[in-house]
XYZ file of C-alpha atoms in Angstrom:
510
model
C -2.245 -19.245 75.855
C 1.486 -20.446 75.505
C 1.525 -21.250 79.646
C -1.962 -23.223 79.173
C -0.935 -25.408 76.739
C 2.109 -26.656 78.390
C -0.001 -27.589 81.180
C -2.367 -28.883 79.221
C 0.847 -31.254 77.724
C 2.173 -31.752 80.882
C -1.160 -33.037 81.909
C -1.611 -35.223 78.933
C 1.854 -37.460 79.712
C 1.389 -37.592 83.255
C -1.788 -38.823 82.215
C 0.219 -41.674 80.100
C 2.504 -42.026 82.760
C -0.246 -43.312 85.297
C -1.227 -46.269 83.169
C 2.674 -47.709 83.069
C 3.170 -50.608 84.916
C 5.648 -49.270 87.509
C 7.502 -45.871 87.777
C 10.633 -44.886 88.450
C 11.148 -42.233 91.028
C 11.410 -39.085 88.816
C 7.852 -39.916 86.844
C 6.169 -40.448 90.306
C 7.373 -36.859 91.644
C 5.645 -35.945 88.308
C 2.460 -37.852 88.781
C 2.385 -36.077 92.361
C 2.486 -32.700 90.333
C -0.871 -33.588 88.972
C -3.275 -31.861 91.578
C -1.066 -28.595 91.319
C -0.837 -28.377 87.873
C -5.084 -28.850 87.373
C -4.990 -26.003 89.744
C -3.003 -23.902 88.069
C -4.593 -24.617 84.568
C -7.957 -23.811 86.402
C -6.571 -20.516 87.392
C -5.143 -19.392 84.348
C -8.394 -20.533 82.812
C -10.831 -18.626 84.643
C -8.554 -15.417 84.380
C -8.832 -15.866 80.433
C -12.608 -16.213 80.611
C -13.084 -12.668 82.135
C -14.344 -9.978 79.855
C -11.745 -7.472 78.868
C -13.583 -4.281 78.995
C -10.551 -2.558 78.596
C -9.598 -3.962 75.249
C -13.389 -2.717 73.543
C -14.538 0.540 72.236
C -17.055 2.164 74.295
C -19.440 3.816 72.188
C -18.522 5.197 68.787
C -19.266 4.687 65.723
C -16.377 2.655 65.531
C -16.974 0.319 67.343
C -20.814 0.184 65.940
C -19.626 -0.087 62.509
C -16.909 -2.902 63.764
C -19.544 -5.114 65.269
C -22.245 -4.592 62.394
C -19.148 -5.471 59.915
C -18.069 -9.188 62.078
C -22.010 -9.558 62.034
C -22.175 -9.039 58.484
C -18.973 -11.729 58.159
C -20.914 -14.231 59.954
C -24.225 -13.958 57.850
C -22.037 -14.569 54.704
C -20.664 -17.389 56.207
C -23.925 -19.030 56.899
C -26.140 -17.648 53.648
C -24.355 -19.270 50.638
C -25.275 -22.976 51.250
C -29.064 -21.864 52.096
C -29.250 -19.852 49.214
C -28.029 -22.859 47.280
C -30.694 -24.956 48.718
C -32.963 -22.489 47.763
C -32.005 -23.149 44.042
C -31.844 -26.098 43.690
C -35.142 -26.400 44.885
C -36.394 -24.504 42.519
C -34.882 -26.117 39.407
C -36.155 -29.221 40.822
C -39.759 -28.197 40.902
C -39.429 -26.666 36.882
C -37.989 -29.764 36.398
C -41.444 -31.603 37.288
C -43.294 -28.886 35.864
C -41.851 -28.718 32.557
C -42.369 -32.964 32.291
C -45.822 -33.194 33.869
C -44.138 -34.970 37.012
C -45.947 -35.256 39.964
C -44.836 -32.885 42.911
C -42.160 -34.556 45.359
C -43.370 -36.157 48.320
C -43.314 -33.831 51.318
C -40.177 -35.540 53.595
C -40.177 -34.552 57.724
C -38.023 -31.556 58.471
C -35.054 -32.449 59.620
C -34.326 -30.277 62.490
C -38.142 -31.342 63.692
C -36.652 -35.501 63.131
C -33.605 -34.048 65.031
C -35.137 -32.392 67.916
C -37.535 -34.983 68.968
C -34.607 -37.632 68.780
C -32.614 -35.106 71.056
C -35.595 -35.017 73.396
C -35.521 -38.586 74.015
C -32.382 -39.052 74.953
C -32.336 -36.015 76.958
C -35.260 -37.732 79.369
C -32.368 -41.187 79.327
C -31.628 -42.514 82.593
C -28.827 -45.519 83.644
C -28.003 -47.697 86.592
C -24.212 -48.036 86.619
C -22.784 -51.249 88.071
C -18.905 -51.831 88.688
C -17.890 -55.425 87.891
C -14.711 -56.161 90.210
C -12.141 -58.568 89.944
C -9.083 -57.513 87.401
C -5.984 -55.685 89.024
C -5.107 -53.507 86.280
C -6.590 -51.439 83.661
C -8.850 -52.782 80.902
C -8.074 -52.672 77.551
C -11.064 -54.937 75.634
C -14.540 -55.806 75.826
C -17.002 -57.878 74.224
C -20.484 -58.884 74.653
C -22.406 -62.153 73.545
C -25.918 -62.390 75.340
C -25.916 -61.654 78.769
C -22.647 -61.621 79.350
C -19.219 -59.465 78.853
C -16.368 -60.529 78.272
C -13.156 -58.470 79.229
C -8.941 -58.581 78.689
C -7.277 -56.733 80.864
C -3.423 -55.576 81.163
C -3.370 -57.837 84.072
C -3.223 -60.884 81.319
C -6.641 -62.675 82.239
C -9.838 -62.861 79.930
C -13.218 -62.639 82.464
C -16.724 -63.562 81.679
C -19.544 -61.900 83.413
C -22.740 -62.483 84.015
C -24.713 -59.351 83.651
C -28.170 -59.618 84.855
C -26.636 -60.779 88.369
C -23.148 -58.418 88.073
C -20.710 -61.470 88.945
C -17.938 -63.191 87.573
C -18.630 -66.854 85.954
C -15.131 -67.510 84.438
C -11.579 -66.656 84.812
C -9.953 -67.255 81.528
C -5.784 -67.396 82.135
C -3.921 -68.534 80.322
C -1.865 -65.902 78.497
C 1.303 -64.560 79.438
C 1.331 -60.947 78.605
C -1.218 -58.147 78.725
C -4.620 -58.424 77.023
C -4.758 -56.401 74.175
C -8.226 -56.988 72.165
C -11.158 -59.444 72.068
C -13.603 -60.717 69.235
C -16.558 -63.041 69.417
C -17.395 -65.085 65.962
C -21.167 -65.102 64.779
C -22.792 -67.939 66.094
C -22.975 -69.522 62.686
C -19.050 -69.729 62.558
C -18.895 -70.885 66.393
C -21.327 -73.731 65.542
C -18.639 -74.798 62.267
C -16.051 -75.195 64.746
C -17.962 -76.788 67.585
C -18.577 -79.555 64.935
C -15.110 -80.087 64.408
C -14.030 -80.274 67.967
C -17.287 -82.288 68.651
C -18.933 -79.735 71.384
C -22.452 -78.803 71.501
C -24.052 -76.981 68.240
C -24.782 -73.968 70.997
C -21.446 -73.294 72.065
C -20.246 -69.808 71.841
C -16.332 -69.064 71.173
C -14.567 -65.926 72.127
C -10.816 -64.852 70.639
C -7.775 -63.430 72.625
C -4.722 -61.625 71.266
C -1.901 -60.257 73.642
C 1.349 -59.160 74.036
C 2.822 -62.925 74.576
C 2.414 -62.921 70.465
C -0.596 -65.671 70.819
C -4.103 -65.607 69.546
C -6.149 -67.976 71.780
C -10.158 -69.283 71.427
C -11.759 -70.033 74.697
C -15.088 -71.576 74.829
C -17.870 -69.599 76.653
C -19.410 -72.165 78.472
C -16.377 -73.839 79.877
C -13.707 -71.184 79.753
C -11.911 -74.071 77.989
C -8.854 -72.778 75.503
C -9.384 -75.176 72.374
C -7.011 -73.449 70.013
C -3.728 -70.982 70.357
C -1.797 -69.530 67.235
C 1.732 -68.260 67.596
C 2.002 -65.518 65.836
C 5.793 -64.175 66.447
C 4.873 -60.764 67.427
C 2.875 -58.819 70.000
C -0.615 -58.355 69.037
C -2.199 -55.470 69.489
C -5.433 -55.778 67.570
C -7.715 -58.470 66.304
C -11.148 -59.282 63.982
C -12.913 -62.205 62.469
C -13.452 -62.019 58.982
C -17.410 -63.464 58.215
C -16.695 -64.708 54.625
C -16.117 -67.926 53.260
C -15.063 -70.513 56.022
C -14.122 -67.516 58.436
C -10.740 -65.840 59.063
C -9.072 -64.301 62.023
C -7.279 -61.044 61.395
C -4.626 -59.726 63.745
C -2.773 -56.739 63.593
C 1.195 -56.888 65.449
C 3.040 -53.941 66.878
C 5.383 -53.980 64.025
C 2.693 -52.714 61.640
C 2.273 -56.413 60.139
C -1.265 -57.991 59.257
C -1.794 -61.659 59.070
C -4.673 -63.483 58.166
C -5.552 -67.307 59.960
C -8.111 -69.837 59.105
C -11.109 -69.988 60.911
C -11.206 -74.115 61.239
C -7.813 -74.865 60.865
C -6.028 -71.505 62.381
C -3.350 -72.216 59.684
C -1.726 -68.685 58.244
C -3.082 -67.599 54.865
C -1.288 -64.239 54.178
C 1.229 -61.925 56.129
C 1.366 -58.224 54.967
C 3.229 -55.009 55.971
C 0.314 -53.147 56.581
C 1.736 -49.804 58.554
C 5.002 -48.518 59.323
C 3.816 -48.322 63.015
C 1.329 -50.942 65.357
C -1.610 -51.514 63.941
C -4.308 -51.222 66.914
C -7.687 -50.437 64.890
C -9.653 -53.259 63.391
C -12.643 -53.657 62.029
C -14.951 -55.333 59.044
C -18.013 -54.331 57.563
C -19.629 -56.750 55.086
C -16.723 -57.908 52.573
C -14.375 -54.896 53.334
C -11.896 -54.453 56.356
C -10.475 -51.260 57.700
C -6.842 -51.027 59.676
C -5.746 -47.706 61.804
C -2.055 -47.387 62.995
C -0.495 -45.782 65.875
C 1.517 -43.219 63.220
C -2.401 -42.257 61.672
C -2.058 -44.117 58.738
C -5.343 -46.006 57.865
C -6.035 -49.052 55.036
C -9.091 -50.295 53.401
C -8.613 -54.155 52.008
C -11.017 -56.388 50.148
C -11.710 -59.371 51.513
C -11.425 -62.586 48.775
C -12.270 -65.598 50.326
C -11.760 -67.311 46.793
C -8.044 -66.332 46.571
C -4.776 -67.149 47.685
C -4.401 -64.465 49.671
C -7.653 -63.110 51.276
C -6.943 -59.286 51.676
C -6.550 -56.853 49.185
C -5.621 -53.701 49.617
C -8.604 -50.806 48.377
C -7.456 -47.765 50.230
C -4.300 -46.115 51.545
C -4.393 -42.912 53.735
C -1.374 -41.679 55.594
C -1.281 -39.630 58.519
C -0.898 -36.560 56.265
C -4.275 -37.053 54.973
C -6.053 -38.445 58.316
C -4.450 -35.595 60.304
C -4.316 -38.605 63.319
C -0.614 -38.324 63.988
C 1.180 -37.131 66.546
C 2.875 -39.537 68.759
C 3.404 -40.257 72.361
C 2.106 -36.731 73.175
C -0.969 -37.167 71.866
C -1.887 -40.221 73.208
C -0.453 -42.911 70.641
C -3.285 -44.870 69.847
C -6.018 -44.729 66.816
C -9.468 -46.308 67.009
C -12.033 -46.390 64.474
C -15.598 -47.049 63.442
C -16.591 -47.288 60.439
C -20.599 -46.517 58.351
C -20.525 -47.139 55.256
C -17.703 -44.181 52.955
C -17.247 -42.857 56.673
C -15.035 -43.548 58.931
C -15.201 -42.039 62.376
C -11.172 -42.117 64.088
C -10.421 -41.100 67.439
C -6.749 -40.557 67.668
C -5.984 -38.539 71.367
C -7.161 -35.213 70.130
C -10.283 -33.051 71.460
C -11.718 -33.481 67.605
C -12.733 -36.706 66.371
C -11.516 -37.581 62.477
C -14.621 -38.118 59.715
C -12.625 -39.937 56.527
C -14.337 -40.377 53.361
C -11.804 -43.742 52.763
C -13.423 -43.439 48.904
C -11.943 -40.147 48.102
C -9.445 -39.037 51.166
C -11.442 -36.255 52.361
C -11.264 -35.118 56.516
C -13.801 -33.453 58.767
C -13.473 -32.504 62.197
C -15.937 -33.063 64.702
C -15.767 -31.413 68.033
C -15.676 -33.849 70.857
C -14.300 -31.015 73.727
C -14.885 -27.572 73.892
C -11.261 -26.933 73.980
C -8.035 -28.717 73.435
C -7.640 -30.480 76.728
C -9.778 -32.831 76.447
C -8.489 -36.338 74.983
C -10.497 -38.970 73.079
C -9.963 -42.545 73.579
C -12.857 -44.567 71.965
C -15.503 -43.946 69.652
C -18.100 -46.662 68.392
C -21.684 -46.346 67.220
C -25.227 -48.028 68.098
C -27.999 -47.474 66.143
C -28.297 -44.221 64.727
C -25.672 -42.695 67.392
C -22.337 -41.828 67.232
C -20.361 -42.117 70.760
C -17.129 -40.838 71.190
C -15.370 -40.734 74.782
C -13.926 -37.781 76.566
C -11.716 -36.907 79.001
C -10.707 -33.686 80.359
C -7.226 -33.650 81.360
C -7.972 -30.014 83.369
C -10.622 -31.759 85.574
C -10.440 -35.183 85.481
C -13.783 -35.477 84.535
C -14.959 -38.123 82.572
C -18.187 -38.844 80.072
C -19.824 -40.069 76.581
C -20.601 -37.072 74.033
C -23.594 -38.551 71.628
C -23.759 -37.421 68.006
C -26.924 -38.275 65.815
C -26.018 -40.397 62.606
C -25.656 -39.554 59.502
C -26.203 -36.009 59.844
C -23.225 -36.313 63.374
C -25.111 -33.206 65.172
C -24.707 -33.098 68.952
C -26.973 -34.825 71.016
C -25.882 -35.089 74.452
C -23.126 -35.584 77.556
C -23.480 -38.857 79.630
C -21.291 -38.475 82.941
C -21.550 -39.717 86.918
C -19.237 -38.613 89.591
C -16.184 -40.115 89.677
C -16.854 -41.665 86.372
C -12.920 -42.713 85.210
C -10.972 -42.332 81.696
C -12.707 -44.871 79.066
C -10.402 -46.645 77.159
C -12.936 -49.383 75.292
C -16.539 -49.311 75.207
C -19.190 -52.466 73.804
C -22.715 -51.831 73.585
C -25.979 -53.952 72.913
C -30.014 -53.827 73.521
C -31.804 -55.960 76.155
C -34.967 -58.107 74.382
C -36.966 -55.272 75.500
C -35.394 -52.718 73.335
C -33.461 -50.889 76.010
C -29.583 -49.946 76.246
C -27.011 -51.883 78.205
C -23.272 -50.593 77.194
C -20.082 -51.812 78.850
C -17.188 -49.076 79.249
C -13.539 -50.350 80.011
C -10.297 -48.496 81.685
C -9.378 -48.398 85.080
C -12.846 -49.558 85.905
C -14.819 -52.160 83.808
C -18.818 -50.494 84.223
C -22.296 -51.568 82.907
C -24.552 -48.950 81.769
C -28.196 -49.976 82.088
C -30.960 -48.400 80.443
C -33.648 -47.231 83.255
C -37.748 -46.961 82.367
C -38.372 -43.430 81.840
C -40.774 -43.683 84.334
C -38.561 -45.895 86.841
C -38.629 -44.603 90.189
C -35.468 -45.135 91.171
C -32.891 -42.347 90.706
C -30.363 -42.667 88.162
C -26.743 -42.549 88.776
C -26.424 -41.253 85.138
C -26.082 -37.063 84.445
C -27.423 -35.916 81.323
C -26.229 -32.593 79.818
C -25.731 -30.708 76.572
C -22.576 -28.557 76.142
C -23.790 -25.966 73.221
C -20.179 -25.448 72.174
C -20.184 -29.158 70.876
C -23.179 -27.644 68.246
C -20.753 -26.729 65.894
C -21.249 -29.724 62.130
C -18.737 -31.331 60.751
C -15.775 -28.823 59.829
C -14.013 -29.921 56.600
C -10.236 -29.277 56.603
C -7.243 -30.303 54.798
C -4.769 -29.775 58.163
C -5.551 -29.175 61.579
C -6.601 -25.818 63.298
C -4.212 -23.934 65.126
C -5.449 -24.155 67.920
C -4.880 -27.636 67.933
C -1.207 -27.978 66.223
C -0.367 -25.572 69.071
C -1.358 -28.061 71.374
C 0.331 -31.096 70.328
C 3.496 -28.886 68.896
C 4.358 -26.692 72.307
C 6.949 -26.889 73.857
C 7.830 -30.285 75.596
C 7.403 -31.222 79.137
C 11.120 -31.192 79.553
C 12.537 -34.920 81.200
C 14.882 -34.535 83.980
C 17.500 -36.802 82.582
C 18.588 -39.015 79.753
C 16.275 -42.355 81.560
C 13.322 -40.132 81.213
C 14.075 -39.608 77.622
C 13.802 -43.028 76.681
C 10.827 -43.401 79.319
C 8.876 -40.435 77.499
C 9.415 -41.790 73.880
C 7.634 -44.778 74.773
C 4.938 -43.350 77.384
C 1.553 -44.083 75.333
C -1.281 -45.826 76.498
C -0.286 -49.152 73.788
C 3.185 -49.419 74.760
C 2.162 -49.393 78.255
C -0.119 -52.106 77.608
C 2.669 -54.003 75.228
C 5.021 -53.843 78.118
């Protein structure tokens, strides 16, 4: 196991290394390495998934008596929280006896609710479409309507007109890379075409980015009617739907700062993290902030106040379990449902934070530790987090049914590259169109079951991803081994200072 994860590691930064702007000499001899060290990982691998016969008992009592006592392990595992259920049940029903209540009303069985939603999406099929026209990776996306909007590293904003798959507007205008997108509700965008005197129907759309500035374009025009200074790189942005409307942004030196909405002035500046903050996001009155060290922050918004946010929550990466530096990928994403929060921080394992009392689940996203996960958002009643497998290459959406986050199923299509940002809405007919960012920007469209034309879509299951929600105070070994082995070694003191700062944000902050 010790030679497989330091493949698996040097995988995982040669990985990071392929999404810096330019390399220097020594990093592209590693980034040639890649295709020999898959190979290798594959080998060692399938040698570890052979039976060894010569390691069991054959026959015996011993061996009888071993097996019936893991068997007996495993049912004790599994019977105390039936059991449980059991009672409870059963006080409940004296309990209606015993004051003449009438008998509870018969609710459908979850695994039946389960199964039939797992049978739908199982018969899913998409058309993929690949919208060209940005020369580097993409780091945003955002949808209003029928069109998606996307930043990209290459420091342009696009719009995109879905329904015919072209471009309608080239937004540039900013100076460094894209780093994160938001569109206002329409209600808000109507407040501030009023005050610039535009049409009641114009739509806005918000850009942050390394050059420090926030900037509003206007969706019809592509026009940029506003840009805030903010003194430091942004690496994460949200608008705030209370009061008049505030924009949030979150700077790679861990600071929040909060701007009006009409006037774009600067209402509060907080240390928020000791690291960037590059996770934003608000849910009715409260937002939630993720840092690059795994540190995460629930705040109160006041529009009534002085100072808009307060601060609720504080988790640190010893409670989240979501550091782990350049190694690991350096970035943290969340999504939050009501006391949940769902964080994907690099790991095979997505992060399930009650932010009320501090408590961590872990729910597999990869049957084993080399698989890394960028994104994860939700749609109705589905959980989505993305997955890469740094063995293979191989690239695809794992689906999780909400609340109860049990494995649905595997979206993938050949050649199908690392997601870094995904967006998703429904079409007025009900059906699915998502939008998946990285190295290509891709629309997912939701196919008629009984469409006719073949979809470029595979759907799978992957019954090691079966496994609930595993609570734990610290990480499994299996994955501290993984992010603590022993270092891909640099071949000098440049490739020191290179590694230290090889994660997917700094790349994009460069």
């Amino acid at each position: 196991m010790g030679e497989v994860r330091k493949l698996q590691k040097k995988l995982r930064q040669i990985e990071n290394l392929e999404t810096k702007v330019s390399l220097t000499p020594e990093e592209s001899i590693k980034v040639l390495k890649k295709a020999e060290l898959r190979t290798r990982l594959a080998d060692l691998l399938l040698q570890q998934s052979v039976p060894q016969q010569t390691q069991r008992p054959v026959g015996g009592e011993e061996g009888s008596m071993k097996r019936q006592v893991e068997e007996g392990a495993e049912t004790c595992l599994v019977a105390p929280p039936t059991a449980k259920a059991a009672r409870e049940d059963k006080q409940k029903d004296k309990h209606r006896e015993t004051h003449n209540l009438p008998p509870a009303a018969v609710s459908p069985d979850p695994d039946t609710e389960f199964r039939a939603v797992r049978a739908s999406w199982e018969k899913v099929k998409f058309r993929l479409r690949t919208l060209e026209g940005h020369s580097d990776i993409i780091t945003c996306v955002a949808v209003v309507d029928n069109f998606v909007i996307s930043g990209s590293r290459d420091t342009t904003v696009k719009v995109w007109h879905v329904p015919t798959a072209t471009e309608q507007r080239n937004l540039g205008g900013h100076s460094g890379g894209v780093t994160c997108l938001s569109v206002p509700p329409a209600e808000y965008c109507r407040r501030l075409a009023s005050a610039l005197r535009l049409p009641d129907g114009e739509r806005f759309v918000l850009s942050g980015s390394a050059d420090c500035c926030v900037r509003t374009w206007t969706l019809s025009s592509g026009q940029c009617v506003k840009s805030v200074y903010t003194f430091n790189a942004i690496a994460s942005l949200c608008f705030l739907a209370e009061g008049e409307g505030y924009i949030v942004t979150g700077s790679d030196a861990g600071k929040l700062q909060v701007w009006g909405w009409l006037d774009q002035e600067n209402c509060q500046s907080v240390n928020a993290h000791a690291d960037v903050v590059d996770a934003l996001q608000s849910q009715g009155p409260l937002l939630f902030s993720g840092s690059t060290d795994g540190g995460v922050c629930v705040w109160e918004v006041r529009h009534q106040g002085a100072e808009p946010l307060r601060r609720l929550r504080e988790w640190g990466p010893e409670v989240t379990r979501c550091g782990g530096g350049t190694d690991v990928g350096g970035r943290l994403r969340l999504s939050a449902r009501g006391e949940r929060l769902y964080l994907a921080c690099g790991r095979a394992t997505l992060r399930v934070l009650d932010w009320q009392t501090g408590t961590v689940s872990r729910l597999t996203n990869h049957s084993s530790t080399a698989g890394v996960t960028d994104c994860v958002n939700q749609i109705p009643g589905v959980l989505i987090g993305s997955c890469f497998d740094l063995t293979t290459g191989e690239s695809n959406l794992n689906l999780f049914s909400l609340p109860q986050c049990r494995y649905l199923i595997s979206l993938t299509s050949s050649n199908l590259q690392r997601i870094f940002c995904f967006a998703a809405w429904l079409t007025p007919s009900g059906g699915h169109r998502w939008v998946t960012g990285g190295r290509e920007l891709i629309v997912w469209e939701q196919l008629p079951v009984n469409a006719k034309k073949r979809a470029d879509v595979s759907v799978r299951r992957d019954s090691r991803l079966d496994s609930l929600l595993e609570e734990s105070d610290r990480d499994s070994e299996e994955e501290s081994d993984a992010d603590d082995g022993e270092d891909y070694i640099p071949q000098d003191s440049s490739d020191v200072e290179e590694a230290a700062g090889s994660s997917w944000l700094r790349c994009v902050l460069q």
